[in-house]
Amino acid sequence: MNIKTVTVLGANGTMGRNVAAIFASFGHAKVYMVCRNRDKANKAIVQAYKSIRAESIKEKLVPATYDELDQIIPQSDLIFESLTEDFKIKEEMYSKIKSYLKEDVIISTGTSGLSIKKLAESFGDKRKRFFGIHMFNPPYSLTLCELIVHDESQHVLASKLKEYLSNQLDRTVVEVKDKPSFLGNRIGFFFINEALLLAEQYKNEGGIDYIDSILGAFTGRTMAPLTTADFVGLDVTKSILDYICQEVDDEFNDSFKSTNFLNELVLKGDLGRKTNKGLFYKDKDRNLTFVYDVKQGNYRLKNNYNFYFSNEMINCIKVGDYEKAISLLVDDESQEAILCKKMLLKYIIYSLKISNEVSNNIESCDDAMATGFSWLPPIAMIDLFGGLNHVQDLSKKYLDERYINIIMDKEITDKLPEHSKYDYRSYLKARY
């Protein structure tokens, strides 16, 4: 696949400009960065090459406006749409560009979960050249790319596109079905919202910072789940949760229902890191971090919790004794250790369920979580727990029938590889 010219629609958005930088740097393509006005486009170009620390790609990034679509679109080998997550807005843009498309163009959207098949309908006889290309932010360091195919007849073209994304753009490509929120976000936001639900349930113990302390870096993630929600944006988090809750009616639907405090914070415009106030609030002048107290409905100083199980796990990880670290967690029956075990087991099992339903192979959940979230991948976590039999035994002890039925289902477990291709040791950090 010879992609020489790319047009990014909505290039002033965070993902639009960062993905533009990937096409220019790894793909060596000329990239039109289309924004509402030239000033926004020029600013987006600066932010794009800064995102990958490579000013050398500046000459490949061309500022453009929507008034120039009739000149730009006919030149483009690939269109990447990165507009607001709204069907109407995207479809209005598609109606503007479809008459200018050349025959062999690839049309794509960076949507994080909207129906690709529904969006493709805007392109009539070219709908089979339309794909979802969902990358993760920041794409320079998170290499996951979900390629979403909406029609059986697309697979030959999809294979060529996958090769381009893998070999030219250096992406970890996972082909997924056209299901709500696809694979990575479906798993990631399941875990994040389960943590939000626990923060509400355990508001008397501290809520948000209490739960994040139980699920910190020592459990295999760069960022604790509620800190991740703040980083992503509470409005984005709520939007993804609401969409999955609305579109997926299964036995895990309740795991995606937004908590009252999340709804209230979004309504107030306290959206997380981008507004410097959300679940957390940083007082930069005093170098203090505050956290939203779910019980009181206001902010207080963030607590530094100390739990026996986590302190001992961190000590073991420091010296590379990972087996002892996980044994400490398994054997500890404190409230915090039990919550931690339950969450990690749920993460494993839900990941296997969704990977089996949404992707072409069950190992995809490991690629999704390792390269899309920088979290310890689910199958690698099975390795950490000592294998499938141990996970099954722990699940019977701590989880309800929904999870037990999945982890005992041979149609799922027979598809598991003997070991993950990811080494769990590299994800476990000796800190909260």
mmCIF file of C-alpha atoms in Angstrom, residues 84 193 200 246 353:
data_model
loop_
_atom_site.group_PDB
_atom_site.id
_atom_site.type_symbol
_atom_site.label_atom_id
_atom_site.label_comp_id
_atom_site.label_asym_id
_atom_site.label_seq_id
_atom_site.Cartn_x
_atom_site.Cartn_y
_atom_site.Cartn_z
ATOM 1 C CA THR A 84 -15.923 15.100 17.757
ATOM 2 C CA ASN A 193 -15.573 2.165 36.177
ATOM 3 C CA GLU A 200 -18.511 5.300 45.806
ATOM 4 C CA GLN A 246 -26.622 2.041 26.137
ATOM 5 C CA LYS A 353 -14.673 -12.619 27.449
#
